[in-house]
Amino acid sequence: MTTLIVGASGATGRLLIKQLLNADEKVKIIVRSADTFYSVLPDEIRQDNRLIITEANLLNMTNAELENQVQGCRAVVSCLGHNLSLKGMFGHPRRLVTNAVQRLCQAIEKTAPSLKETPVKFILMNTTGNQNKHDDEKVSTSQALVVTMIRVFLPPHADNEAAAEFLQTRILGNHNQIEWVVVRPDSLTDETSVTEYDVFTSPIRSAIFDAGKTSRINVAHFMSQLVSNVETWNKWKAKMPVIYNVSR
Ligand SMILES: NC(=O)c1ccc[n+]([C@@H]2O[C@H](COP(=O)([O-])OP(=O)(O)OC[C@H]3O[C@@H](n4cnc5c(N)ncnc54)[C@H](OP(=O)(O)O)[C@@H]3O)[C@@H](O)[C@H]2O)c1
């Protein structure tokens, strides 16, 4: 089975490639610079012939090119995020994640068979700072105020919210071709191996005033479980699970 990852050159995306290859999945990725990507990739992954790399700027790809990418994939994962630079945060594309999610879903709708039994899984890496309003999640007034300011002054946050909103409102339960999960980690950290983690339906702490930790490798592990494990998928589909490391 094949999974397409976008944002695969990022800190979490790279870890997801490894997790999926370890689970004997085939992986397709689209990266802006294959050279930069190769320079950070361990040899054993670079030489793995189950990994297919396309060098392209995702949002500049034509519809036909995107359709070609998603064709035959049983899962599509977005680990996209705005680079932490002035250009990445405030320049274009302001709607990197949302536009990518919308266009990839359109490409799936164009190419995937319309069979309720075999929908394509769409997994979006998002953030606990994004409140699931459709599930009636509540936050304190002070958190709502801070998030409103973040939304106004930090375009990537509004982009993350809009991308999740698109899946929630456009890809509904009766969609025959696509099912989705929006994965919400808290503050991301880097660890070398998978550790114990908990997954909740909604945040159990304030993303602003009492943020927890989630290691990228645990996010990658959970997303690979969503791809390859039917029970994990059925438990979380059409939800926005929140993932935290278990602190010891
Ligand atoms: N930082 C946190 O504590 C935190 C907490 C919760 C959630 N999140 C969310 O987690 C997600 C991923 O985090 P991460 O740290 O793994 O991300 P990351 O290392 O910054 O990776 C971002 C990925 O997006 C790609 N990208 C950026 N701008 C692009 C563009 N204009 N066109 C195409 N691709 C582009 C990058 O490609 P290049 O390699 O080509 O630049 C890279 O593959 C983000 O959505 C972030 O909001 C972050």
XYZ file of N, CA and C and ligand atoms in Angstrom:
792
model
N 0.850 -1.196 0.000
C 0.000 0.000 0.000
C 0.887 1.249 0.000
N 0.414 2.306 -0.607
C 1.263 3.494 -0.759
C 0.652 4.692 -0.039
N 1.523 5.459 0.630
C 1.110 6.698 1.296
C 1.872 7.863 0.674
N 1.161 8.940 0.361
C 1.813 10.169 -0.098
C 1.976 11.096 1.108
N 3.214 11.598 1.312
C 3.443 12.574 2.393
C 3.844 13.900 1.760
N 3.167 14.976 2.161
C 3.634 16.323 1.804
C 4.151 16.982 3.085
N 5.195 17.822 2.925
C 5.891 18.314 4.118
C 6.843 17.238 4.634
N 7.233 16.330 3.729
C 8.049 15.172 4.134
C 9.488 15.544 4.484
N 9.927 16.710 4.015
C 11.304 17.121 4.339
C 11.380 17.770 5.721
N 10.225 18.013 6.338
C 10.202 18.672 7.647
C 10.598 17.723 8.767
N 10.695 18.290 9.960
C 11.208 17.518 11.100
C 10.307 16.324 11.439
N 8.991 16.482 11.297
C 8.085 15.350 11.571
C 7.930 14.467 10.337
N 7.824 15.110 9.167
C 7.636 14.351 7.929
C 8.726 13.310 7.720
N 9.969 13.686 7.995
C 11.104 12.746 7.812
C 10.938 11.528 8.716
N 10.472 11.778 9.934
C 10.296 10.664 10.881
C 9.151 9.752 10.434
N 8.141 10.354 9.824
C 7.007 9.554 9.354
C 7.433 8.627 8.208
N 8.304 9.122 7.342
C 8.796 8.258 6.244
C 9.362 6.978 6.849
N 10.211 7.146 7.855
C 10.874 5.992 8.466
C 9.856 5.052 9.122
N 8.911 5.637 9.842
C 7.898 4.807 10.510
C 7.116 3.983 9.500
N 6.763 4.605 8.370
C 5.959 3.883 7.375
C 6.781 2.809 6.678
N 8.045 3.114 6.366
C 8.893 2.091 5.738
C 9.086 0.920 6.701
N 9.257 1.234 7.976
C 9.393 0.170 8.987
C 8.147 -0.717 9.030
N 6.983 -0.108 8.735
C 5.732 -0.879 8.736
C 5.486 -1.528 7.367
N 6.523 -1.510 6.514
C 6.490 -2.116 5.178
C 5.471 -1.471 4.244
N 5.293 -0.169 4.404
C 4.444 0.596 3.492
C 5.343 1.232 2.426
N 4.759 1.441 1.237
C 5.478 2.230 0.225
C 5.165 3.705 0.482
N 6.130 4.567 0.174
C 5.962 5.992 0.478
C 6.328 6.837 -0.734
N 5.423 7.781 -1.058
C 5.732 8.773 -2.099
C 5.846 10.118 -1.402
N 6.806 10.919 -1.803
C 6.906 12.245 -1.188
C 7.137 13.307 -2.258
N 6.720 14.526 -1.932
C 6.982 15.667 -2.814
C 7.813 16.648 -1.995
N 9.027 16.945 -2.460
C 9.891 17.886 -1.720
C 10.345 19.017 -2.635
N 10.556 20.180 -2.021
C 10.976 21.327 -2.845
C 12.396 21.165 -3.342
N 13.292 20.630 -2.484
C 14.697 20.460 -2.904
C 15.169 19.067 -2.504
N 15.359 18.234 -3.517
C 15.803 16.858 -3.230
C 17.203 16.882 -2.602
N 18.051 17.814 -3.038
C 19.429 17.875 -2.501
C 19.418 18.145 -1.004
N 18.634 19.171 -0.605
C 18.550 19.501 0.827
C 17.984 18.319 1.598
N 16.983 17.704 1.004
C 16.324 16.574 1.659
C 17.309 15.411 1.836
N 18.061 15.099 0.780
C 19.033 13.992 0.871
C 20.058 14.259 1.964
N 20.412 15.544 2.128
C 21.484 15.854 3.073
C 21.071 15.567 4.533
N 19.755 15.504 4.785
C 19.326 15.247 6.171
C 18.765 13.834 6.354
N 18.795 13.070 5.265
C 18.167 11.747 5.325
C 19.193 10.640 5.567
N 18.926 9.743 6.502
C 19.875 8.638 6.702
C 20.002 7.791 5.430
N 21.215 7.241 5.216
C 21.499 6.454 4.011
C 20.487 5.355 3.746
N 20.112 4.641 4.839
C 19.253 3.463 4.605
C 17.888 3.866 4.041
N 17.441 5.081 4.362
C 16.149 5.532 3.817
C 16.338 6.019 2.382
N 17.414 6.777 2.177
C 17.688 7.316 0.848
C 17.759 6.201 -0.200
N 18.320 5.064 0.206
C 18.520 3.983 -0.760
C 17.359 2.980 -0.797
N 16.318 3.252 -0.021
C 15.192 2.315 0.044
C 14.338 2.470 -1.218
N 14.219 1.389 -1.997
C 13.480 1.544 -3.270
C 11.966 1.572 -3.085
N 11.480 1.500 -1.836
C 10.037 1.683 -1.608
C 9.696 3.168 -1.463
N 10.721 4.024 -1.491
C 10.503 5.473 -1.370
C 10.623 6.138 -2.746
N 9.556 6.819 -3.167
C 9.569 7.515 -4.466
C 9.538 9.016 -4.215
N 10.553 9.703 -4.730
C 10.691 11.139 -4.446
C 10.395 11.967 -5.696
N 9.522 12.954 -5.555
C 9.287 13.913 -6.633
C 9.768 15.275 -6.153
N 10.595 15.916 -6.968
C 11.080 17.255 -6.608
C 10.180 18.282 -7.285
N 9.429 19.015 -6.497
C 8.502 20.015 -7.052
C 8.019 20.925 -5.934
N 7.585 22.128 -6.351
C 6.944 23.025 -5.399
C 5.449 22.688 -5.406
N 5.001 22.103 -4.319
C 3.651 21.512 -4.246
C 2.563 22.403 -4.849
N 2.515 23.667 -4.389
C 1.404 24.521 -4.819
C 1.549 24.993 -6.261
N 2.732 24.802 -6.859
C 2.885 25.154 -8.279
C 2.562 23.978 -9.196
N 2.271 22.826 -8.621
C 1.975 21.659 -9.463
C 0.597 21.818 -10.103
N 0.460 21.307 -11.316
C -0.846 21.388 -11.994
C -1.797 20.364 -11.364
N -3.086 20.528 -11.645
C -4.060 19.551 -11.131
C -3.702 18.151 -11.625
N -3.321 18.058 -12.896
C -2.996 16.735 -13.465
C -1.799 16.124 -12.728
N -0.809 16.951 -12.403
C 0.372 16.428 -11.679
C -0.020 15.935 -10.284
N -0.886 16.700 -9.618
C -1.323 16.268 -8.279
C -2.159 14.992 -8.356
N -2.997 14.917 -9.386
C -3.813 13.698 -9.556
C -2.901 12.493 -9.766
N -1.841 12.697 -10.524
C -0.879 11.624 -10.757
C -0.215 11.193 -9.447
N 0.043 12.156 -8.569
C 0.678 11.838 -7.279
C -0.239 11.024 -6.367
N -1.514 11.400 -6.303
C -2.406 10.716 -5.348
C -2.959 9.404 -5.901
N -2.868 9.245 -7.213
C -3.406 8.033 -7.860
C -2.820 6.776 -7.203
N -3.669 5.894 -6.771
C -3.213 4.623 -6.203
C -2.780 4.705 -4.740
N -2.806 5.897 -4.135
C -2.409 6.002 -2.721
C -3.603 5.672 -1.831
N -3.359 4.937 -0.750
C -4.482 4.671 0.148
C -4.496 5.669 1.305
N -3.405 6.459 1.411
C -3.374 7.500 2.437
C -2.565 8.689 1.933
N -2.983 9.874 2.362
C -2.239 11.104 2.075
C -2.060 11.804 3.418
N -0.817 12.199 3.719
C -0.536 12.840 5.010
C 0.097 14.202 4.763
N -0.413 15.221 5.435
C 0.225 16.537 5.381
C 0.951 16.822 6.692
N 2.286 16.951 6.583
C 3.104 17.424 7.719
C 3.606 18.820 7.388
N 2.879 19.520 6.516
C 3.311 20.857 6.103
C 3.243 21.836 7.261
N 4.140 22.794 7.247
C 4.089 23.881 8.211
C 4.882 25.045 7.652
N 4.510 26.240 8.049
C 5.231 27.429 7.567
C 6.609 27.453 8.212
N 7.635 27.716 7.399
C 8.985 27.783 7.962
C 9.069 28.927 8.970
N 9.866 28.723 10.022
C 9.969 29.729 11.084
C 10.953 30.826 10.704
N 10.637 31.512 9.603
C 11.424 32.659 9.156
C 10.409 33.761 8.854
N 10.890 34.991 8.668
C 9.952 36.079 8.365
C 9.149 35.765 7.118
N 9.852 35.248 6.087
C 9.164 34.924 4.823
C 8.159 33.781 5.038
N 8.607 32.772 5.797
C 7.730 31.621 6.039
C 6.476 32.003 6.823
N 6.658 32.902 7.800
C 5.529 33.256 8.669
C 4.605 34.305 8.039
N 5.211 35.289 7.344
C 4.387 36.416 6.885
C 4.319 36.563 5.367
N 5.171 35.812 4.649
C 5.153 35.924 3.188
C 4.126 34.983 2.585
N 4.230 34.823 1.276
C 3.323 33.905 0.574
C 4.002 32.555 0.420
N 3.256 31.474 0.351
C 1.793 31.380 0.384
C 1.250 31.426 1.804
N 0.338 32.363 2.033
C -0.272 32.497 3.365
C -1.121 31.277 3.712
N -1.738 30.679 2.700
C -2.622 29.528 2.924
C -1.986 28.246 2.392
N -0.700 28.094 2.738
C 0.044 26.906 2.294
C -0.703 25.610 2.624
N -1.032 25.431 3.902
C -1.604 24.151 4.350
C -3.023 23.990 3.796
N -3.814 25.054 3.907
C -5.212 24.962 3.451
C -5.282 24.682 1.960
N -4.496 25.434 1.178
C -4.534 25.223 -0.278
C -4.060 23.831 -0.645
N -3.020 23.372 0.051
C -2.507 22.029 -0.240
C -3.573 20.977 0.074
N -4.220 21.117 1.236
C -5.249 20.139 1.635
C -6.405 20.152 0.626
N -6.840 21.363 0.267
C -7.967 21.461 -0.679
C -7.613 20.826 -2.016
N -6.423 21.156 -2.510
C -6.062 20.657 -3.849
C -5.821 19.148 -3.831
N -5.229 18.656 -2.753
C -5.010 17.200 -2.676
C -6.346 16.460 -2.581
N -7.296 17.022 -1.827
C -8.617 16.381 -1.726
C -9.311 16.388 -3.097
N -9.179 17.511 -3.807
C -9.782 17.558 -5.149
C -9.150 16.504 -6.050
N -7.833 16.348 -5.921
C -7.129 15.355 -6.756
C -7.607 13.947 -6.405
N -7.830 13.701 -5.107
C -8.338 12.367 -4.704
C -9.746 12.165 -5.271
N -10.569 13.231 -5.172
C -11.942 13.113 -5.671
C -11.962 12.811 -7.161
N -10.951 13.340 -7.873
C -10.879 13.116 -9.320
C -10.413 11.700 -9.664
N -9.607 11.095 -8.783
C -8.927 9.860 -9.187
C -9.346 8.606 -8.415
N -9.782 8.763 -7.161
C -10.038 7.557 -6.355
C -11.381 6.954 -6.720
N -11.498 5.630 -6.677
C -12.803 5.024 -6.942
C -13.816 5.444 -5.885
N -15.076 5.562 -6.294
C -16.100 6.012 -5.350
C -16.665 4.806 -4.600
N -15.850 4.260 -3.696
C -16.253 3.059 -2.967
C -16.158 3.316 -1.482
N -17.270 3.236 -0.793
C -17.298 3.504 0.651
C -16.363 2.547 1.412
N -16.124 1.345 0.835
C -15.297 0.344 1.538
C -13.816 0.715 1.519
N -13.370 1.475 0.529
C -11.935 1.762 0.435
C -11.651 3.256 0.251
N -12.096 4.080 1.204
C -11.806 5.512 1.065
C -10.320 5.781 1.277
N -9.839 6.868 0.716
C -8.458 7.282 0.957
C -8.427 7.978 2.319
N -7.398 7.655 3.117
C -7.254 8.291 4.432
C -6.491 9.602 4.254
N -7.048 10.682 4.760
C -6.322 11.955 4.732
C -5.970 12.330 6.178
N -4.673 12.483 6.445
C -4.226 12.817 7.803
C -3.553 14.185 7.770
N -4.048 15.071 8.608
C -3.506 16.432 8.656
C -2.845 16.676 9.994
N -1.551 17.054 9.958
C -0.869 17.449 11.195
C -1.251 18.884 11.505
N -1.792 19.102 12.701
C -2.350 20.399 13.070
C -1.796 20.788 14.436
N -2.560 21.389 15.286
C -2.047 21.871 16.569
C -3.140 21.907 17.638
N -2.743 21.701 18.909
C -3.734 21.794 20.001
C -4.274 23.214 20.148
N -3.530 24.184 19.588
C -4.006 25.572 19.641
C -5.264 25.748 18.809
N -5.586 24.763 17.990
C -6.792 24.819 17.173
C -7.935 24.112 17.902
N -8.884 24.923 18.326
C -10.029 24.426 19.093
C -11.015 23.736 18.141
N -11.502 22.568 18.514
C -12.491 21.868 17.683
C -13.885 22.382 18.010
N -14.266 23.445 17.342
C -15.558 24.087 17.654
C -16.725 23.176 17.262
N -16.505 22.321 16.249
C -17.592 21.432 15.810
C -17.876 20.356 16.855
N -16.939 20.139 17.781
C -17.168 19.172 18.858
C -17.485 19.916 20.158
N -17.804 21.206 20.022
C -18.204 22.025 21.164
C -17.101 22.149 22.224
N -15.833 22.138 21.785
C -14.740 22.325 22.754
C -14.787 23.744 23.306
N -14.514 23.858 24.595
C -14.528 25.188 25.217
C -13.116 25.539 25.685
N -12.775 26.819 25.616
C -11.521 27.286 26.220
C -11.851 28.487 27.091
N -10.918 28.845 27.977
C -11.177 29.988 28.864
C -11.237 31.279 28.045
N -11.855 32.305 28.629
C -11.958 33.594 27.932
C -10.573 34.142 27.619
N -9.637 33.996 28.599
C -8.299 34.549 28.349
C -7.599 33.796 27.223
N -7.792 32.465 27.158
C -7.166 31.730 26.042
C -7.796 32.146 24.704
N -9.133 32.287 24.697
C -9.806 32.682 23.452
C -9.275 34.028 22.966
N -9.011 34.937 23.930
C -8.505 36.267 23.578
C -7.102 36.176 22.962
N -6.242 35.376 23.598
C -4.868 35.226 23.083
C -4.889 34.576 21.699
N -5.737 33.554 21.537
C -5.787 32.862 20.238
C -6.312 33.808 19.150
N -7.253 34.681 19.519
C -7.747 35.658 18.535
C -6.602 36.549 18.071
N -5.760 36.965 19.010
C -4.612 37.811 18.633
C -3.627 37.035 17.777
N -3.377 35.779 18.148
C -2.460 34.949 17.355
C -3.006 34.806 15.928
N -4.314 34.572 15.843
C -4.952 34.402 14.525
C -4.735 35.647 13.660
N -4.822 36.805 14.284
C -4.693 38.056 13.530
C -3.232 38.313 13.156
N -2.327 38.069 14.116
C -0.941 38.490 13.894
C -0.029 37.386 13.359
N -0.434 36.133 13.482
C 0.405 35.038 12.977
C -0.367 34.224 11.933
N -0.203 34.578 10.660
C -0.980 33.920 9.602
C -0.921 32.389 9.620
N 0.200 31.748 10.002
C 0.205 30.281 9.979
C -0.866 29.653 10.872
N -1.222 30.335 11.980
C -2.248 29.751 12.846
C -3.604 29.732 12.134
N -3.936 30.854 11.499
C -5.211 30.912 10.765
C -5.214 29.867 9.651
N -4.052 29.640 9.054
C -3.951 28.633 7.991
C -4.240 27.235 8.557
N -3.630 26.918 9.696
C -3.887 25.607 10.313
C -5.374 25.433 10.636
N -5.983 26.499 11.156
C -7.415 26.414 11.489
C -8.262 26.183 10.237
N -7.928 26.936 9.178
C -8.740 26.835 7.952
C -8.588 25.459 7.296
N -7.394 24.882 7.399
C -7.170 23.557 6.787
C -8.038 22.505 7.485
N -8.082 22.555 8.822
C -8.900 21.594 9.571
C -10.390 21.842 9.310
N -10.755 23.117 9.251
C -12.151 23.481 8.990
C -12.607 22.934 7.629
N -11.702 22.997 6.656
C -12.049 22.476 5.323
C -12.414 20.987 5.418
N -11.571 20.215 6.111
C -11.854 18.772 6.209
C -13.164 18.543 6.959
N -13.365 19.301 8.044
C -14.567 19.086 8.860
C -15.856 19.426 8.111
N -15.796 20.458 7.273
C -17.042 20.922 6.652
C -17.236 20.409 5.226
N -16.142 20.029 4.568
C -16.271 19.573 3.172
C -16.228 18.061 3.013
N -15.462 17.393 3.901
C -15.316 15.941 3.742
C -16.160 15.284 4.840
N -17.411 15.103 4.552
C -18.353 14.666 5.579
C -18.409 13.143 5.667
N -19.116 12.663 6.687
C -19.160 11.224 6.971
C -19.646 10.374 5.811
N -20.466 10.977 4.913
C -20.990 10.168 3.809
C -20.134 10.298 2.539
N -18.914 10.869 2.709
C -18.022 11.003 1.546
C -17.531 9.621 1.154
N -17.677 9.272 -0.115
C -17.326 7.914 -0.531
C -15.845 7.722 -0.811
N -15.110 8.823 -0.970
C -13.715 8.661 -1.408
C -12.679 9.023 -0.345
N -13.055 9.867 0.607
C -12.060 10.355 1.573
C -12.604 10.263 2.994
N -11.753 9.800 3.915
C -11.994 9.953 5.356
C -10.791 10.710 5.912
N -10.953 11.374 7.053
C -9.850 12.200 7.545
C -9.670 12.078 9.052
N -8.450 12.413 9.482
C -8.140 12.607 10.903
C -7.243 13.844 10.985
N -7.539 14.738 11.922
C -6.682 15.899 12.163
C -5.928 15.641 13.469
N -4.619 15.496 13.382
C -3.801 15.148 14.558
C -3.286 16.436 15.207
N -3.558 16.573 16.521
C -3.161 17.820 17.198
C -2.101 17.567 18.269
N -0.819 17.772 17.936
C 0.212 17.712 18.979
C 0.249 19.011 19.769
N 0.833 18.944 20.986
C 1.082 20.178 21.744
C 2.490 20.657 21.377
N 3.224 21.335 22.262
C 4.541 21.869 21.875
C 5.460 20.743 21.417
N 5.982 20.869 20.216
C 6.764 19.772 19.638
C 8.192 19.747 20.183
N 8.659 18.535 20.475
C 10.041 18.342 20.911
C 10.661 17.240 20.056
N 11.970 17.119 20.156
C 12.664 16.082 19.382
C 13.248 15.034 20.310
N 12.882 13.785 20.068
C 13.431 12.644 20.807
C 13.958 11.657 19.773
N 14.810 10.745 20.236
C 15.387 9.811 19.265
C 14.553 8.540 19.091
N 13.674 8.252 20.061
C 12.862 7.042 19.891
C 11.438 7.281 20.385
N 10.556 6.392 19.960
C 9.154 6.493 20.357
C 9.051 6.206 21.853
N 8.280 7.033 22.544
C 8.058 6.830 23.978
C 6.552 6.675 24.208
N 6.179 6.473 25.467
C 4.755 6.325 25.771
C 4.035 7.650 25.491
N 2.872 7.546 24.866
C 2.083 8.770 24.660
C 0.601 8.469 24.835
N -0.146 9.543 25.132
C -1.597 9.427 25.291
C -2.280 10.188 24.169
N -3.434 9.678 23.770
C -4.216 10.372 22.746
C -5.611 10.630 23.314
N -6.053 11.875 23.216
C -7.349 12.276 23.776
C -8.223 12.886 22.671
N -9.522 12.890 22.911
C -10.442 13.493 21.941
C -10.272 15.011 21.899
N -9.993 15.595 23.077
C -9.852 17.058 23.184
C -8.674 17.364 24.100
N -8.152 18.601 24.053
C -7.032 18.947 24.932
C -7.397 18.740 26.407
N -6.416 18.299 27.200
C -6.660 18.144 28.642
C -5.927 19.244 29.415
N -5.289 20.145 28.701
C -4.611 21.274 29.331
C -4.644 22.454 28.359
N -4.345 23.631 28.861
C -4.393 24.818 28.006
C -3.181 24.864 27.080
N -3.434 24.970 25.777
C -2.339 25.052 24.805
C -1.544 26.345 24.972
N -2.154 27.344 25.613
C -1.495 28.645 25.760
C -0.839 28.799 27.130
N -1.575 28.456 28.200
C -1.072 28.772 29.541
C -0.466 27.580 30.278
N -0.631 26.383 29.701
C -0.115 25.197 30.396
C 0.215 24.114 29.353
N 1.000 24.543 28.357
C 1.237 23.634 27.220
C 1.976 22.377 27.651
N 1.582 21.255 27.052
C 2.286 19.994 27.290
C 3.313 19.763 26.192
N 3.944 18.600 26.234
C 4.972 18.288 25.240
C 4.530 17.087 24.399
N 4.886 17.160 23.137
C 4.650 16.016 22.249
C 5.890 15.869 21.376
N 6.525 14.705 21.413
C 7.709 14.580 20.567
C 7.284 14.232 19.143
N 8.044 14.787 18.200
C 7.702 14.587 16.787
C 7.680 13.103 16.435
N 8.580 12.333 17.053
C 8.629 10.906 16.698
C 7.358 10.193 17.187
N 6.771 10.675 18.280
C 5.501 10.092 18.724
C 4.365 10.476 17.773
N 4.405 11.710 17.272
C 3.400 12.120 16.283
C 3.524 11.230 15.043
N 4.763 11.025 14.592
C 4.994 10.193 13.401
C 4.510 8.768 13.654
N 4.766 8.260 14.863
C 4.334 6.900 15.181
C 2.804 6.806 15.153
N 2.145 7.775 15.771
C 0.674 7.754 15.798
C 0.113 7.858 14.371
N 0.704 8.726 13.554
C 0.195 8.870 12.184
C 0.429 7.590 11.388
N 1.546 6.905 11.625
C 1.784 5.653 10.891
C 0.792 4.584 11.349
N 0.404 4.623 12.631
C -0.626 3.695 13.114
C -1.969 3.991 12.441
N -2.262 5.270 12.268
C -3.507 5.632 11.582
C -3.517 5.071 10.159
N -2.350 5.116 9.511
C -2.264 4.603 8.135
C -2.439 3.090 8.107
N -1.766 2.395 9.022
C -1.663 0.943 8.844
C -2.575 0.116 9.757
N -3.160 0.741 10.777
C -3.937 -0.040 11.736
C -5.425 0.323 11.636
N -6.232 -0.656 11.246
C -7.666 -0.402 10.995
C -8.382 0.069 12.263
N -8.032 -0.560 13.397
C -8.730 -0.180 14.638
C -8.406 1.255 15.030
N -7.120 1.613 14.894
C -6.728 2.994 15.235
C -7.482 3.967 14.339
N -7.549 3.631 13.046
C -8.255 4.527 12.123
C -9.735 4.645 12.495
N -10.378 3.513 12.701
C -11.819 3.555 12.991
C -12.121 4.315 14.279
N -11.185 4.247 15.222
C -11.388 4.971 16.484
C -11.334 6.494 16.281
N -10.444 6.940 15.379
C -10.186 8.381 15.321
C -10.705 9.080 14.071
N -11.260 8.332 13.126
C -11.673 8.995 11.875
C -12.741 10.058 12.130
N -12.616 11.150 11.365
C -13.501 12.320 11.498
C -13.371 12.992 12.869
N -12.221 12.785 13.530
C -11.966 13.430 14.827
C -10.653 14.197 14.770
N -10.410 14.926 15.858
C -9.187 15.736 15.940
C -8.400 15.345 17.189
N -7.838 14.111 17.188
C -7.144 13.638 18.392
C -5.987 14.534 18.818
N -5.852 14.645 20.151
C -4.789 15.450 20.739
C -3.777 14.488 21.347
N -2.499 14.689 21.044
C -1.477 13.734 21.479
C -0.446 14.415 22.382
N -0.194 13.772 23.539
C 0.796 14.279 24.513
C 1.747 13.143 24.878
N 3.001 13.477 25.086
C 3.912 12.501 25.695
C 3.433 12.215 27.113
N 3.627 10.968 27.550
C 3.397 10.660 28.961
C 4.652 11.107 29.699
N 4.489 12.015 30.677
C 5.679 12.496 31.368
C 6.057 11.539 32.476
N 7.354 11.311 32.622
C 7.807 10.341 33.650
C 8.421 11.058 34.816
N 6.307 23.960 16.650
C 5.424 23.450 17.473
O 5.622 23.371 18.708
C 4.131 22.918 16.936
C 3.199 22.445 17.818
C 2.036 21.862 17.331
C 1.824 21.784 15.957
N 2.737 22.291 15.074
C 2.466 22.147 13.626
O 3.139 20.984 13.161
C 3.333 21.078 11.741
C 4.692 20.516 11.332
O 5.720 20.806 12.252
P 7.259 20.455 11.936
O 8.061 21.096 13.005
O 7.419 19.016 11.643
O 7.447 21.257 10.552
P 8.777 21.734 9.794
O 9.978 20.969 10.229
O 8.841 23.217 9.858
O 8.438 21.282 8.292
C 7.591 22.031 7.483
C 7.442 21.349 6.130
O 6.621 22.188 5.297
C 7.325 22.446 4.074
N 7.049 23.778 3.560
C 7.182 24.962 4.203
N 6.850 25.979 3.368
C 6.507 25.401 2.172
C 6.071 25.909 0.926
N 5.906 27.223 0.715
N 5.806 25.047 -0.082
C 5.961 23.705 0.117
N 6.369 23.152 1.276
C 6.639 23.998 2.301
C 8.797 22.351 4.436
O 9.512 22.131 3.239
P 11.050 22.642 3.046
O 11.893 21.602 3.738
O 11.207 22.655 1.572
O 11.138 24.001 3.681
C 8.776 21.159 5.395
O 8.723 19.960 4.659
C 3.102 22.543 11.412
O 1.838 22.662 10.757
C 3.008 23.242 12.763
O 2.112 24.328 12.735
C 3.894 22.844 15.544
